[in-house]
Short mmCIF file of C-alpha atoms in Angstrom, two decimals:
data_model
loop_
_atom_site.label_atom_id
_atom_site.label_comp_id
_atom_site.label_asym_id
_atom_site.label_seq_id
_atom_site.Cartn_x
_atom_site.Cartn_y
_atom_site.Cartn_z
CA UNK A 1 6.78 19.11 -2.94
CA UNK A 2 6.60 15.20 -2.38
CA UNK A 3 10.16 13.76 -2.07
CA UNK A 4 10.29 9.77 -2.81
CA UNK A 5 12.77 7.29 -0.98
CA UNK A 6 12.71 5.26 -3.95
CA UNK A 7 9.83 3.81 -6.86
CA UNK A 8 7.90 1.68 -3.96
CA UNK A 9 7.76 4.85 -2.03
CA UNK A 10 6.10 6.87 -4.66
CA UNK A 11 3.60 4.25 -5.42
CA UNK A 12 2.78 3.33 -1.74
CA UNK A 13 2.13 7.32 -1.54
CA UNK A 14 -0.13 7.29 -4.54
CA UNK A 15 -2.02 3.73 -3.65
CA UNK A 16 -1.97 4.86 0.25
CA UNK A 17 -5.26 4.76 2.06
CA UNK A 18 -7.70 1.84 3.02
CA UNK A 19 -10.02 2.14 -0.18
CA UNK A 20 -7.51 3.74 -3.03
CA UNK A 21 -6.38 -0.05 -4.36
CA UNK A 22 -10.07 -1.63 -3.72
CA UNK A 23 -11.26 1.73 -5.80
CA UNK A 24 -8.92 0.92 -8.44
CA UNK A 25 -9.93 -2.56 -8.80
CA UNK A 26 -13.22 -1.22 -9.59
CA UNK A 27 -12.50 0.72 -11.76
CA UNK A 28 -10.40 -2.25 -13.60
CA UNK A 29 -13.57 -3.91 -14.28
CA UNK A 30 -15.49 -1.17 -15.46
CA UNK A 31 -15.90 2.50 -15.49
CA UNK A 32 -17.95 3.74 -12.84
CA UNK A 33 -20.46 6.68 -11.00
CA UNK A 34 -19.99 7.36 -7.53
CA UNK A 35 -22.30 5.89 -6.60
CA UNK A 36 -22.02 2.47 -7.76
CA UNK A 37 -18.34 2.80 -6.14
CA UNK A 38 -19.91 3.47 -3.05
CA UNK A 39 -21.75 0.12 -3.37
CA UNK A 40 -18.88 -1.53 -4.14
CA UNK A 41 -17.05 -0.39 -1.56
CA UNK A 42 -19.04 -1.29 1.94
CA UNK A 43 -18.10 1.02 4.60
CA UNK A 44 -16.66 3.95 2.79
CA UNK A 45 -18.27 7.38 3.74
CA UNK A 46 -19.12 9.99 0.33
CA UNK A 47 -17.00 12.28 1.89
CA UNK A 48 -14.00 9.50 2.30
CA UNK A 49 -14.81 8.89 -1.31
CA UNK A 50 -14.70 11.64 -3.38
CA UNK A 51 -11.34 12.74 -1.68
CA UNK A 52 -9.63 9.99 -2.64
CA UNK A 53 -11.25 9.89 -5.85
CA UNK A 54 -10.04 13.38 -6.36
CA UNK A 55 -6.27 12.78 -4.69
CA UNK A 56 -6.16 9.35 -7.64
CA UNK A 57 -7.35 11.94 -10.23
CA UNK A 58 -4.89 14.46 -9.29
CA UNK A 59 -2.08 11.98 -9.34
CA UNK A 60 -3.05 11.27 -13.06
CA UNK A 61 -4.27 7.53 -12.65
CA UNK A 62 -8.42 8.09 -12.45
CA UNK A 63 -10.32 9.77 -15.01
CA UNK A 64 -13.19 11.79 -14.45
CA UNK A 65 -15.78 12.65 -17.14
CA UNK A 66 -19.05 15.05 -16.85
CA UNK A 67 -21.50 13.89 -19.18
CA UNK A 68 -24.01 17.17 -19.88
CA UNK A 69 -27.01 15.26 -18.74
CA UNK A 70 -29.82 16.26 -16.06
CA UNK A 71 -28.88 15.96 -13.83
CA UNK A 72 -25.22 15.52 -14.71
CA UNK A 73 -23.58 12.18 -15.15
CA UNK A 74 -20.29 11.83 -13.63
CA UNK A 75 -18.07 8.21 -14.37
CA UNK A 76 -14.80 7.83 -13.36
CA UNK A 77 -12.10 5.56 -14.87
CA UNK A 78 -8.70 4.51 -15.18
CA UNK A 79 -5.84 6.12 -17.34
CA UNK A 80 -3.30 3.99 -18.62
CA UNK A 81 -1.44 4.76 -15.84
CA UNK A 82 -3.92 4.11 -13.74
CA UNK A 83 -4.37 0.08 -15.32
CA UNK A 84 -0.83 -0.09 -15.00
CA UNK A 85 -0.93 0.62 -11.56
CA UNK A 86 -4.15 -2.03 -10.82
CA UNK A 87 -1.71 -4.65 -12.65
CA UNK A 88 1.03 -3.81 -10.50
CA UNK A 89 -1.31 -4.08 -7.60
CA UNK A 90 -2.64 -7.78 -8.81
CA UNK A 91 0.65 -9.90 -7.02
CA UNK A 92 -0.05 -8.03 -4.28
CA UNK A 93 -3.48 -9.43 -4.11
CA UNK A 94 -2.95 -12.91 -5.19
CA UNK A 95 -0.53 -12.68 -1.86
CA UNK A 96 -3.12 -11.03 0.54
CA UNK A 97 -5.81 -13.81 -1.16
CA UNK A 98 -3.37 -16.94 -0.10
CA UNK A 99 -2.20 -15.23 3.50
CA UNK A 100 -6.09 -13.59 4.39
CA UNK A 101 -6.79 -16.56 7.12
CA UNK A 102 -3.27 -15.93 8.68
CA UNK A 103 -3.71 -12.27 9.03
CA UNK A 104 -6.81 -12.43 10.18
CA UNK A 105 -6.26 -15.04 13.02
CA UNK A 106 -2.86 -13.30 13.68
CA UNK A 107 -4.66 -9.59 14.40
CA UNK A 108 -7.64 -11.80 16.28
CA UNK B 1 -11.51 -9.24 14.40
CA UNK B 2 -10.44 -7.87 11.12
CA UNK B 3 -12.67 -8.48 8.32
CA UNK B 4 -11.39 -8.24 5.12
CA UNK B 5 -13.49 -7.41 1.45
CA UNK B 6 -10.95 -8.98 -0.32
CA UNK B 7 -6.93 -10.25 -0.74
CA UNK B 8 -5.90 -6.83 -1.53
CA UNK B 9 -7.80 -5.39 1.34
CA UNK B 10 -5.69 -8.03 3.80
CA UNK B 11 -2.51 -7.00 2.09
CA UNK B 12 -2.38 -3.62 2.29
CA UNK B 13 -3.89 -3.59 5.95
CA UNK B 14 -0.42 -6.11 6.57
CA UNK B 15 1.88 -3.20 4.09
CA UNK B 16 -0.04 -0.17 5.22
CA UNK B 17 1.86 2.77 5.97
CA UNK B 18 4.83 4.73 5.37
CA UNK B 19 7.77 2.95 6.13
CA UNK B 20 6.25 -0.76 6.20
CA UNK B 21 7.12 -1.59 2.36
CA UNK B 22 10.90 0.16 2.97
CA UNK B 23 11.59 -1.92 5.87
CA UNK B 24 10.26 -5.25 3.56
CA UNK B 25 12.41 -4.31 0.67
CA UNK B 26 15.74 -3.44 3.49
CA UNK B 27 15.23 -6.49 5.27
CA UNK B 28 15.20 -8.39 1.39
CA UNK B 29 18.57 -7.06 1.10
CA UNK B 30 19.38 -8.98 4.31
CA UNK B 31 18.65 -9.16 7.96
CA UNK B 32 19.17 -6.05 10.16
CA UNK B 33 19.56 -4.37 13.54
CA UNK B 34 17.18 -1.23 14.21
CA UNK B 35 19.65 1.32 14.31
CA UNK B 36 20.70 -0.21 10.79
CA UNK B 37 17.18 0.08 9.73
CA UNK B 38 16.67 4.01 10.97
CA UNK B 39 19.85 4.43 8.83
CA UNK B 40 18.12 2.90 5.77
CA UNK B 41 14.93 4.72 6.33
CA UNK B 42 16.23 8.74 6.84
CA UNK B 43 13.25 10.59 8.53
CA UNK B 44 11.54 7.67 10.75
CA UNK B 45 11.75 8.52 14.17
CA UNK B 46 12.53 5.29 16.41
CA UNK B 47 9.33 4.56 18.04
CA UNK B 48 7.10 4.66 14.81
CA UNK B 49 10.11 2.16 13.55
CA UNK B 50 9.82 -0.11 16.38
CA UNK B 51 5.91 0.15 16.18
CA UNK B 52 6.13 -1.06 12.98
CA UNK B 53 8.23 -3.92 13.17
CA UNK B 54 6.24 -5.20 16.21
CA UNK B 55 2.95 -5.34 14.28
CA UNK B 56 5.06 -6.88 11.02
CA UNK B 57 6.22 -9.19 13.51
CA UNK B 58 2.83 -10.06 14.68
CA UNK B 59 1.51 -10.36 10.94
CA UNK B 60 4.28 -13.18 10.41
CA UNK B 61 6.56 -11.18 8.02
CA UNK B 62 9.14 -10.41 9.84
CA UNK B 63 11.03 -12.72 12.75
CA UNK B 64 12.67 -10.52 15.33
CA UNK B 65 15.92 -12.35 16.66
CA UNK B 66 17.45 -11.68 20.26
CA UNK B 67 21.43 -12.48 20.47
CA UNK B 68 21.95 -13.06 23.50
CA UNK B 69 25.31 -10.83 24.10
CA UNK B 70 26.07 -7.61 26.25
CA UNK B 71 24.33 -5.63 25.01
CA UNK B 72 22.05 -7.92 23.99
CA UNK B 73 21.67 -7.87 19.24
CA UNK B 74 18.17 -7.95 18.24
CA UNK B 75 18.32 -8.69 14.43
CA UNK B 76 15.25 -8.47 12.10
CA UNK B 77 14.39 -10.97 8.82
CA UNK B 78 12.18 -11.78 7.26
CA UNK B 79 9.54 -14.86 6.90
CA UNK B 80 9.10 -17.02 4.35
CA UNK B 81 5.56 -14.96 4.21
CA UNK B 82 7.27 -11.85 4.21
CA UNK B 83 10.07 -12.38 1.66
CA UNK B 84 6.69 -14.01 -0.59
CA UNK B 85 5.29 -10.46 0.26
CA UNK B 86 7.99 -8.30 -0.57
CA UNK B 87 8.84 -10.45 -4.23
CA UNK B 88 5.07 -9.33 -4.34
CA UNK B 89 5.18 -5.42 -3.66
CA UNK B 90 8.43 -4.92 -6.61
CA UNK B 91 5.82 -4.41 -9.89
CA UNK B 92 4.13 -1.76 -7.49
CA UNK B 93 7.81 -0.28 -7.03
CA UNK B 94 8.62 -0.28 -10.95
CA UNK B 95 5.34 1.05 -11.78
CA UNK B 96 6.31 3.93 -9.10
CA UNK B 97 9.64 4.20 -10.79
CA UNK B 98 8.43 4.57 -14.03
CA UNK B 99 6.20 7.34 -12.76
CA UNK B 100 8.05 9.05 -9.84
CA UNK B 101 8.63 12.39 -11.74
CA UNK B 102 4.82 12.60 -12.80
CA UNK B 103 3.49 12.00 -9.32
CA UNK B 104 5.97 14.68 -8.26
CA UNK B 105 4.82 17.61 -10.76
CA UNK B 106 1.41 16.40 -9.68
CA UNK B 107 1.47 17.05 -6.08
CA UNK B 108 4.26 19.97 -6.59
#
């Protein structure tokens, strides 16, 4: 069983990994297939993908819906946890936004 | 060089990890020594600690002070950057809060 430190702990566990924030973002603006996530997301492997995909749905903020189709349609979104979280997430962005030059020069 | 997709992507490369985040919001509450920080952060072994705080330290969050006194007191703060960072990363730690129980049954 997961044991937290505190709140930030819990949601650095959930939001953890290189592409579980940028896939929530996505998901902010729209709901989405695989696919187009994958295109959204340069770099990421399928494999890479769908496990996080399936760790966010486990932890209750993604959605994922089957539509009966042929072949079958699957689109992910957010719960309302889940848009709670990618508002959370926003400050943190708007900081990584204004301080991206002096990372990146920094880890040069 | 580290590329970046976007200011999220830079921010969570710079908050990445376990214990970065804990040793933000510790060194918020004011500056400390390692051995104060291990204390605050029960389970971190002192290398990955140290690690840590060196690459923090190279990001430009945290400024790592040498006393010079036998034995010498290194004391860690941080930046104007970081302490921008950290106001930044406390909706992500009231959204995990809120929702520590339900990430715990999730993952039980």
């Amino acid at each position: 069983m997961a044991e937290f430190l505190c709140g930030l702990d819990a949601a650095v566990t959930v939001v953890g990994g290189k592409w579980k924030p940028l896939i929530l973002w996505a998901l902010s603006v729209e709901p989405r297939r695989t696919g187009e996530l994958r295109r959204e997301l340069p770099g990421v492997s399928e494999k890479v993908l769908t496990q996080q995909l399936r760790e966010l749905e486990n932890d209750g903020v993604v959605h994922r819906e089957i539509h009966q189709e042929v072949p079958p349609r699957v689109v992910y979104s957010l719960t309302a946890e889940g848009a709670q979280l990618d508002r959370a997430l926003r400050p943190l962005g708007e900081w990584g936004e204004e301080h991206m030059d002096g990372i990146r020069e920094a880890r040069r």
